Amino acid sequence: METDPVLGADFFGREDILQSLDKRLQAFLKGYRQNVGLIGSKSSGRSSLVQYFLSTLKDPTLIAVYAEVIPEPFDYFAQKFMGSLLASFLNNRQEDTAGAFSGLVSKSRHLIPKTLGRMRAVKKKLATEDWDTAFRELLALTQILGQESGKKVLLVLDNFDRLDDLLLKNPFHDFGNAMMSQTETLYVVTSGRKRRAREIFQKDLSLLFGNFEILEVKPFDFLTSQAFLDKKLEGLSASAAMKKFLSDLTDGQPYFLSVLAGRCRALSAAGETSLTEDTLLTALEKELFDRRGELHRYFAMVLQSLGQGRALFTALKVLMAVSMGYRKNHQIARFLNRRVDDIKKTLSRLLEEEFLEKKGSFFKLTSPLFGFWLRYVYYRREFAFAGPHEHTVAAFRQEVRDLIKQKAEEDGKEITKRVEELFRQFQNDVVELEAKKIRCPHFNEVHSKPSNGRVFPVEAKAADTRWLCQVAYRKVTEDDVRLFIQDIEKLRKKVQRKIMITLEGIELNAKLLAKESKILLWPLKEFNELLELYGRPKVIA
C-alpha cells in the first residue's frame, strides 16, 4: 500500500537525491542521457520524492510524464498510460487537463495527430488482446510524441518492477529495448522492492545496467529524524529519549514519523510546549491500537495484500513469529507447529515481496513498526485472549512504557557493555552484513580487556576462536588503527577476528590500513543491524 505524496512546503529533506535527479535531467537536456533507478522501501517517501521533483519542473522544452504500475488488467494500465501522456503534453502547453480521456484526445487532435494515430493502433491491439504487441506500441509513444512536439520527454515509471504483474510474456526485455532505441526519452524508474529491482537491473536490463544511476531512498538517520520531528511537532519540544524512541520504532521512515508527530501535536493541550510521555502513549494508542487510526488502517491494508484463506493465515503466522523474536527457520517452524519444509514456500514468497529480509541464519522484518504492530496489537486481538477492551488498552500502554524505559536504560550503558551482552547471545549463527557472511561462535568467555588505560576492547573466546573488538567513539584515524594493531601484536595467543566498531566513521587512509591488516569494520549501521537481529535496541548517536 502506497500513501499519498507529500508536496510543497510539507516536503522535507532528500536534497542529495533531488540534486542527482536535477543533474541527470540537465545533462539530458544538453544531449547526454543517463537513466535513473530510484529504489526504497514502501514507506520511504520514494513516490513523494518523484512527485515533488516533477512539481518543480518548469522547462517548456520538456514534457514530464508520470505513470504508475499496479496489479491490474493490462488494458487498464495502457489506457492510463496514454492518458498520462496526453495530460502531460497539454500541461506543458499550460492547457486545462481536467476531464475524461476523450476530452484529452479532442484537445490534442490537431496538435499531435501522429501520436494519436499510434494510440489508435495500441487500442486495436488491445481489442484483440494482443497484449505484448500493444505493450511495445505503448512504449514507442514517448518517442513519437517527442519527435512530433519537438520536445524531450521525461518518463517516470513508478513501481516499474510490477510490470511482470501485467501478465506480459517478457515485459523487461521489451522495456529494455525501448530504452535503448528511444534516446530522446529520459527514464526514471522507481521500485519499492529493492532486492527485486536490483535483480531486474542486473539480469533483465543487464545491457543497460551501465546506463543507469541507482539512487536509494534510505530512512532518515537520527539527526534528520530529529529535525523532521521538530518541524512536524510545530514548536512542541520532545526530549532526546522520546525522539530516539520514535526514530528507532519507525526506522526513520518519514511517513510514519509524520503521522505520529501530527497525532502528538493534535493531542497536546492548548499552550503546552513539551511533549509528555502520556501524550506520546495516547498518540501510539490512537494510531496503532485503535482500528480507526491511520497507521492501523495502513497495516491492515498491508496484510490484505498477502491474499486470502490458508495462504494468508500461514504468511501472517510467519510474520508474527518473526515479530515476536523467532528469527530462524527452526524457531519459526516450531512457533507454527510445522516442519521447516512446510514453510519454505511461504518464506520464499515473503522474501520475494520484501516483507522479510534474510540475513544469514536470520529473518528480519523490513519494517520495524509493522513488526511492532503485529506483536503488540494484531497478535493480542486475533490470537490471544484479550479480555475487556479497557484492559487491552492499559496493557498496550504499559508495554510501550516499558519499551521506552528499556530503550533509555540501554542508552545509558557503555557501548562496550552492550557489545559484551550481544556477544553472549551468539549461538554459532551465520550473519550477513553488507553482503558479507560472518559466523558468530558460541563464546564461553566474554569480557572487557583494559589496554594501556586508553581503550577497553571486548575480548571473546570460544574453544577454537578468539575475537577482539574495539569500540571507536570518534572518527577513526590511521593512528587509532595502528594502536589497535600494536595491542593485538602484544597478545600471546592468536586473534582470529579483529573488529572495530566505527560509531562516527573512519578516514579513508585508516580504512585502507584496516583492510590491509584484516580488521573487520562495523559502521554504526551494520552494528545496529546485528543488534536488531538479536532483538536488542539499536545505538542511536
Coordinates of C-alpha atoms in Angstrom, one line a residue, residues 89-536:
F89 CA 1.6 17.2 -23.2
L90 CA -1.3 19.5 -22.6
N91 CA 0.1 20.6 -19.2
N92 CA 3.3 21.5 -20.9
R93 CA 1.3 23.9 -23.1
Q94 CA -0.4 25.2 -19.9
E95 CA -3.8 24.0 -21.1
D96 CA -6.6 22.5 -18.9
T97 CA -6.2 18.8 -18.4
A98 CA -9.4 18.1 -16.4
G99 CA -11.9 15.6 -17.8
A100 CA -12.0 12.2 -19.4
F101 CA -9.6 10.6 -21.9
S102 CA -11.9 11.5 -24.8
G103 CA -11.6 15.2 -23.8
L104 CA -7.8 15.0 -23.8
V105 CA -7.9 13.4 -27.3
S106 CA -10.1 16.2 -28.6
K107 CA -7.8 18.9 -27.3
S108 CA -4.7 17.2 -28.8
R109 CA -6.2 16.1 -32.2
H110 CA -4.8 19.0 -34.3
L111 CA -1.5 19.2 -32.4
I112 CA -0.2 15.7 -32.3
P113 CA -2.1 13.6 -34.9
K114 CA 0.8 11.1 -35.4
T115 CA 0.8 10.3 -31.7
L116 CA -2.9 9.9 -31.6
G117 CA -2.7 7.6 -34.7
R118 CA -0.3 5.4 -32.8
M119 CA -2.6 5.4 -29.8
R120 CA -5.4 4.1 -32.1
A121 CA -3.0 1.3 -33.1
V122 CA -2.5 0.4 -29.5
K123 CA -6.2 0.3 -28.9
K124 CA -6.7 -2.1 -31.9
K125 CA -4.2 -4.5 -30.4
L126 CA -5.9 -4.2 -27.0
A127 CA -9.2 -5.1 -28.7
T128 CA -7.7 -8.4 -29.9
E129 CA -6.0 -9.0 -26.6
D130 CA -2.6 -8.9 -28.2
W131 CA -1.1 -7.6 -25.0
D132 CA 2.6 -7.9 -25.9
T133 CA 2.4 -6.1 -29.2
A134 CA 0.2 -3.5 -27.5
F135 CA 2.9 -3.0 -24.8
R136 CA 5.7 -2.5 -27.4
E137 CA 3.5 0.0 -29.3
L138 CA 2.7 1.7 -26.0
L139 CA 6.4 2.1 -25.2
A140 CA 7.0 3.7 -28.6
L141 CA 4.6 6.6 -27.8
T142 CA 7.1 8.8 -25.9
Q143 CA 9.5 8.8 -28.9
I144 CA 6.7 9.7 -31.3
L145 CA 5.4 12.4 -29.0
G146 CA 8.9 13.8 -28.6
Q147 CA 9.5 13.9 -32.4
E148 CA 6.1 15.4 -33.2
S149 CA 6.2 18.1 -30.5
G150 CA 9.9 18.9 -30.9
K151 CA 10.4 18.4 -27.2
K152 CA 12.2 16.0 -25.0
V153 CA 10.4 13.6 -22.8
L154 CA 11.0 12.6 -19.1
L155 CA 9.1 9.4 -18.2
V156 CA 8.8 8.4 -14.6
L157 CA 7.6 4.9 -14.2
D158 CA 6.7 4.3 -10.6
N159 CA 6.8 0.7 -9.3
F160 CA 8.3 -0.5 -12.6
D161 CA 9.2 -3.8 -11.0
R162 CA 5.5 -4.6 -11.1
L163 CA 5.5 -4.8 -14.9
D164 CA 5.6 -8.6 -14.6
D165 CA 2.2 -8.4 -12.8
L166 CA 0.6 -7.3 -16.0
L167 CA 0.8 -10.8 -17.4
L168 CA 3.0 -10.0 -20.3
K169 CA 5.4 -12.5 -21.7
N170 CA 8.7 -10.6 -21.3
P171 CA 8.0 -7.0 -20.3
F172 CA 11.5 -6.1 -19.1
H173 CA 13.1 -7.3 -22.4
D174 CA 10.6 -5.1 -24.3
F175 CA 11.2 -2.2 -21.9
G176 CA 14.9 -2.5 -22.2
N177 CA 14.7 -2.4 -26.0
A178 CA 12.6 0.7 -25.8
M179 CA 15.1 2.4 -23.6
M180 CA 18.0 1.6 -25.9
S181 CA 16.3 2.9 -29.0
Q182 CA 14.4 5.9 -27.6
T183 CA 17.4 8.2 -26.8
E184 CA 15.2 11.3 -26.7
T185 CA 13.4 9.9 -23.6
L186 CA 14.9 10.0 -20.1
Y187 CA 13.7 7.2 -18.0
V188 CA 13.4 7.4 -14.2
V189 CA 12.1 4.1 -12.9
T190 CA 11.2 3.5 -9.2
S191 CA 10.6 0.5 -7.1
G192 CA 9.5 -0.3 -3.5
R193 CA 11.2 -3.7 -3.7
K194 CA 14.9 -3.0 -3.5
R195 CA 16.1 -6.6 -3.9
R196 CA 13.8 -7.3 -6.8
A197 CA 14.7 -4.0 -8.6
R198 CA 18.4 -4.8 -8.4
E199 CA 17.8 -8.2 -9.9
I200 CA 15.9 -6.6 -12.8
F201 CA 18.8 -4.1 -13.4
Q202 CA 21.5 -6.8 -13.3
K203 CA 19.7 -9.5 -15.2
D204 CA 16.8 -8.3 -17.3
L205 CA 18.3 -4.9 -18.1
S206 CA 21.9 -6.0 -18.0
L207 CA 22.7 -4.4 -21.3
L208 CA 21.6 -1.1 -19.9
F209 CA 23.0 -1.5 -16.4
G210 CA 25.9 0.8 -17.0
N211 CA 23.5 3.4 -18.3
F212 CA 21.6 3.5 -15.0
E213 CA 22.4 5.6 -11.9
I214 CA 20.9 3.7 -9.0
L215 CA 19.8 6.0 -6.2
E216 CA 18.5 4.6 -2.9
V217 CA 15.9 6.5 -0.8
K218 CA 17.0 5.4 2.7
P219 CA 15.3 6.1 6.0
F220 CA 16.2 9.3 7.8
D221 CA 19.2 9.0 10.1
F222 CA 18.7 10.1 13.7
L223 CA 19.8 13.8 13.1
T224 CA 17.5 14.1 10.1
S225 CA 14.7 12.3 12.0
Q226 CA 15.2 14.8 14.9
A227 CA 15.0 17.8 12.6
F228 CA 11.9 16.3 10.8
L229 CA 10.2 15.7 14.1
D230 CA 11.0 19.3 15.3
K231 CA 9.3 20.6 12.1
K232 CA 6.3 18.3 12.3
L233 CA 5.7 19.0 16.1
E234 CA 5.5 22.7 15.3
G235 CA 7.1 24.1 18.4
L236 CA 6.2 21.3 20.7
S237 CA 9.5 20.2 22.1
A238 CA 10.3 16.5 22.7
S239 CA 13.0 15.0 24.9
A240 CA 16.0 13.3 23.3
A241 CA 14.8 10.0 24.8
M242 CA 11.4 10.3 23.0
K243 CA 13.0 11.3 19.7
K244 CA 15.3 8.3 19.9
F245 CA 12.4 6.0 20.7
L246 CA 10.4 7.3 17.8
S247 CA 13.3 7.2 15.4
D248 CA 14.1 3.6 16.4
L249 CA 10.4 2.5 16.3
T250 CA 9.8 4.0 12.9
D251 CA 13.3 3.2 11.5
G252 CA 13.4 6.9 10.4
Q253 CA 10.6 6.4 7.8
P254 CA 9.2 9.9 7.1
Y255 CA 5.6 8.8 6.6
F256 CA 5.4 7.0 10.0
L257 CA 7.2 9.9 11.7
S258 CA 4.9 12.4 10.2
V259 CA 1.7 10.6 11.2
L260 CA 2.8 10.1 14.8
A261 CA 4.1 13.7 15.2
G262 CA 0.8 15.0 13.8
R263 CA -1.2 12.9 16.3
C264 CA 1.1 14.1 19.2
R265 CA 0.5 17.7 18.2
A266 CA -3.2 17.2 17.9
L267 CA -3.4 15.6 21.3
S268 CA -1.3 18.2 23.2
A269 CA -3.3 20.6 25.3
A270 CA -3.5 24.2 24.2
G271 CA -0.5 26.2 25.4
E272 CA 1.5 23.0 26.1
T273 CA 5.2 23.4 25.0
S274 CA 6.6 20.0 25.8
L275 CA 5.6 16.5 24.6
T276 CA 4.7 14.4 27.6
E277 CA 5.1 10.6 27.8
D278 CA 1.3 10.2 28.3
T279 CA 0.6 12.2 25.1
L280 CA 3.1 10.0 23.2
L281 CA 1.4 6.9 24.6
T282 CA -2.0 8.1 23.6
A283 CA -0.8 9.0 20.1
L284 CA 0.6 5.5 19.7
E285 CA -2.7 4.1 21.0
K286 CA -4.8 6.2 18.7
E287 CA -2.7 5.5 15.6
L288 CA -1.7 1.8 16.1
F289 CA -4.2 0.2 18.5
D290 CA -7.4 2.0 17.5
R291 CA -8.9 0.5 14.4
R292 CA -9.7 4.0 13.1
G293 CA -6.1 5.1 13.3
E294 CA -4.3 5.9 10.0
L295 CA -1.4 3.6 10.8
H296 CA -3.7 0.8 11.9
R297 CA -5.6 1.0 8.7
Y298 CA -2.3 1.2 6.7
F299 CA -1.0 -2.0 8.2
A300 CA -4.4 -3.7 7.9
M301 CA -4.2 -2.9 4.1
V302 CA -0.7 -4.3 4.0
L303 CA -2.0 -7.6 5.4
Q304 CA -4.7 -7.7 2.8
S305 CA -2.0 -7.7 0.1
L306 CA -1.0 -11.1 1.3
G307 CA -4.1 -12.7 -0.1
Q308 CA -6.9 -14.7 1.5
G309 CA -7.5 -18.1 3.0
R310 CA -4.8 -20.5 4.2
A311 CA -2.0 -18.7 2.3
L312 CA -2.8 -15.5 4.2
F313 CA -3.0 -17.4 7.6
T314 CA 0.3 -19.1 7.1
A315 CA 2.1 -15.9 5.9
L316 CA 0.6 -14.0 8.8
K317 CA 1.7 -16.5 11.4
V318 CA 5.3 -16.5 9.9
L319 CA 5.4 -12.7 10.1
M320 CA 4.1 -12.7 13.7
A321 CA 6.7 -15.3 14.6
V322 CA 9.5 -13.1 13.4
S323 CA 8.0 -10.0 15.1
M324 CA 8.0 -11.9 18.4
G325 CA 11.7 -12.8 18.1
Y326 CA 11.6 -16.2 16.4
R327 CA 14.1 -15.3 13.6
K328 CA 15.5 -18.6 12.4
N329 CA 13.9 -21.4 10.3
H330 CA 13.5 -23.9 13.1
Q331 CA 12.2 -21.3 15.5
I332 CA 9.6 -20.1 13.1
A333 CA 8.5 -23.7 12.3
R334 CA 8.3 -24.5 16.0
F335 CA 6.1 -21.5 16.6
L336 CA 3.7 -22.6 13.8
N337 CA 3.9 -26.3 14.9
R338 CA 5.0 -27.2 11.4
R339 CA 8.1 -28.7 9.8
V340 CA 10.7 -26.4 8.2
D341 CA 10.0 -27.8 4.7
D342 CA 6.3 -26.9 5.1
I343 CA 7.0 -23.2 5.5
K344 CA 9.8 -22.8 2.9
K345 CA 7.3 -21.7 0.1
T346 CA 5.7 -19.1 2.4
L347 CA 9.1 -17.8 3.5
S348 CA 10.2 -17.5 -0.2
R349 CA 7.1 -15.5 -1.0
L350 CA 7.5 -13.1 1.9
L351 CA 11.2 -12.6 0.9
E352 CA 10.1 -12.0 -2.7
E353 CA 7.5 -9.4 -1.7
E354 CA 10.1 -8.0 0.7
F355 CA 8.1 -8.3 3.9
L356 CA 11.1 -10.1 5.1
E357 CA 14.9 -10.0 4.6
K358 CA 17.2 -12.9 5.1
K359 CA 20.5 -12.2 6.9
G360 CA 22.4 -15.4 7.0
S361 CA 20.7 -17.7 9.6
F362 CA 18.2 -14.9 10.4
F363 CA 15.0 -13.4 9.0
K364 CA 14.0 -9.9 9.8
L365 CA 11.0 -7.7 9.1
T366 CA 11.7 -4.9 6.7
S367 CA 9.5 -2.5 8.7
P368 CA 10.1 -2.4 12.5
L369 CA 6.9 -0.5 13.1
F370 CA 4.9 -3.2 11.2
G371 CA 6.6 -5.8 13.4
F372 CA 5.7 -3.8 16.5
W373 CA 2.0 -3.5 15.4
L374 CA 1.9 -7.3 14.7
R375 CA 3.3 -8.2 18.1
Y376 CA 1.6 -5.7 20.4
V377 CA -1.7 -5.1 18.6
Y378 CA -2.7 -7.7 16.0
Y379 CA -1.5 -10.8 17.8
R380 CA -3.3 -9.9 21.1
R381 CA -6.5 -9.2 19.3
E382 CA -6.6 -12.1 16.9
F383 CA -4.7 -14.9 18.5
A384 CA -4.7 -14.3 22.3
F385 CA -7.4 -13.9 24.9
A386 CA -7.7 -10.1 25.0
G387 CA -10.2 -9.6 27.8
P388 CA -12.2 -6.3 28.2
H389 CA -11.2 -3.5 25.8
E390 CA -10.0 -1.2 28.6
H391 CA -7.7 -3.9 29.9
T392 CA -6.1 -4.4 26.5
V393 CA -5.6 -0.7 26.1
A394 CA -4.0 -0.5 29.5
A395 CA -1.8 -3.5 28.7
F396 CA -0.7 -1.9 25.4
R397 CA 0.2 1.4 27.1
Q398 CA 2.2 -0.4 29.8
E399 CA 4.1 -2.4 27.2
V400 CA 5.0 0.8 25.3
R401 CA 6.0 2.5 28.6
D402 CA 8.3 -0.5 29.4
L403 CA 9.9 -0.3 25.9
I404 CA 10.6 3.4 26.3
K405 CA 12.2 2.7 29.7
Q406 CA 14.2 -0.2 28.3
K407 CA 15.4 1.9 25.5
A408 CA 16.5 4.7 27.9
E409 CA 18.3 2.1 30.1
E410 CA 20.2 0.7 27.1
D411 CA 21.2 4.2 26.0
G412 CA 22.7 4.7 29.5
K413 CA 25.0 1.8 29.1
E414 CA 28.6 2.0 27.8
I415 CA 28.8 0.6 24.2
T416 CA 31.4 -1.9 25.3
K417 CA 28.9 -3.3 27.8
R418 CA 26.3 -3.6 25.0
V419 CA 28.9 -5.4 22.8
E420 CA 29.6 -7.9 25.6
E421 CA 25.9 -8.6 26.1
L422 CA 25.5 -9.1 22.3
F423 CA 28.4 -11.5 22.0
R424 CA 27.0 -13.6 24.8
Q425 CA 23.9 -14.3 22.7
F426 CA 25.8 -15.8 19.8
Q427 CA 25.0 -19.4 19.1
N428 CA 27.2 -20.4 16.1
D429 CA 24.9 -18.4 13.9
V430 CA 25.7 -17.1 10.4
V431 CA 25.0 -13.4 10.0
E432 CA 25.1 -11.5 6.7
L433 CA 26.1 -7.8 7.0
E434 CA 26.6 -5.8 3.8
A435 CA 26.7 -9.0 1.6
K436 CA 29.5 -10.5 3.8
K437 CA 28.7 -13.6 5.9
I438 CA 30.2 -14.0 9.3
R439 CA 30.0 -16.9 11.7
C440 CA 29.2 -15.8 15.2
P441 CA 30.5 -18.6 17.5
H442 CA 29.1 -19.6 20.8
F443 CA 31.6 -17.9 23.2
N444 CA 32.3 -19.4 26.6
E445 CA 34.0 -16.2 27.9
V446 CA 33.3 -12.6 27.1
H447 CA 34.9 -9.6 28.9
S448 CA 36.3 -6.1 28.5
K449 CA 40.1 -6.1 28.3
P450 CA 41.9 -2.9 29.6
S451 CA 44.6 -1.8 27.1
N452 CA 47.2 0.7 28.4
G453 CA 44.4 2.7 30.1
R454 CA 43.4 4.2 26.7
V455 CA 40.7 1.9 25.4
F456 CA 38.7 -1.1 26.6
P457 CA 38.3 -3.6 23.8
V458 CA 35.9 -6.6 24.2
E459 CA 37.6 -10.0 24.2
A460 CA 35.5 -13.1 23.4
K461 CA 36.8 -16.7 23.5
A462 CA 35.4 -20.0 22.3
A463 CA 37.1 -23.4 22.1
D464 CA 38.9 -22.7 18.8
T465 CA 38.5 -19.0 18.2
R466 CA 39.2 -15.6 19.8
W467 CA 37.7 -12.2 18.9
L468 CA 38.9 -8.8 19.9
C469 CA 36.5 -5.9 19.3
Q470 CA 37.4 -2.2 19.7
V471 CA 34.7 0.4 20.0
A472 CA 35.7 3.8 18.5
Y473 CA 33.7 6.7 19.9
R474 CA 35.1 9.3 17.5
K475 CA 36.1 9.2 13.8
V476 CA 38.8 6.6 13.4
T477 CA 42.3 7.8 12.2
E478 CA 45.4 5.9 11.0
D479 CA 46.9 6.3 14.5
D480 CA 43.8 4.6 16.0
V481 CA 44.2 1.7 13.7
R482 CA 48.0 1.4 14.3
L483 CA 47.5 1.4 18.1
F484 CA 44.8 -1.3 17.8
I485 CA 47.3 -3.4 15.7
Q486 CA 50.0 -2.9 18.3
D487 CA 47.8 -4.0 21.1
I488 CA 46.9 -7.2 19.1
E489 CA 50.6 -7.9 18.4
K490 CA 51.3 -7.8 22.1
L491 CA 48.9 -10.7 22.8
R492 CA 50.4 -14.1 23.2
K493 CA 47.6 -16.0 21.6
K494 CA 46.4 -15.5 18.1
V495 CA 43.3 -13.4 17.4
Q496 CA 41.1 -14.9 14.7
R497 CA 38.7 -12.0 14.3
K498 CA 39.7 -8.3 14.8
I499 CA 36.8 -5.8 14.7
M500 CA 36.5 -2.1 15.0
I501 CA 33.0 -0.6 15.6
T502 CA 33.3 2.9 14.0
L503 CA 30.4 4.9 15.5
E504 CA 31.5 8.2 13.9
G505 CA 33.0 6.8 10.7
I506 CA 36.6 6.3 9.6
E507 CA 39.1 8.2 7.5
L508 CA 40.0 6.8 4.0
N509 CA 43.6 6.0 4.8
A510 CA 42.7 4.4 8.1
K511 CA 40.1 2.3 6.3
L512 CA 42.8 1.1 3.8
L513 CA 45.2 0.3 6.7
A514 CA 42.4 -1.7 8.5
K515 CA 41.6 -3.7 5.4
E516 CA 45.3 -4.4 4.8
S517 CA 45.5 -5.6 8.4
K518 CA 42.4 -7.8 8.0
I519 CA 40.5 -5.8 10.6
L520 CA 36.7 -6.1 10.1
L521 CA 35.0 -2.7 10.3
W522 CA 31.4 -2.4 11.6
P523 CA 30.0 1.1 10.9
L524 CA 27.1 2.1 13.1
K525 CA 24.5 0.9 10.5
E526 CA 26.0 -2.6 10.5
F527 CA 26.4 -2.8 14.2
N528 CA 22.8 -1.7 14.7
E529 CA 21.7 -4.4 12.2
L530 CA 23.5 -7.0 14.3
L531 CA 21.8 -5.7 17.4
E532 CA 18.4 -5.8 15.7
L533 CA 18.9 -9.5 14.6
Y534 CA 19.5 -10.5 18.2
G535 CA 16.5 -8.5 19.4
R536 CA 18.5 -5.7 21.1

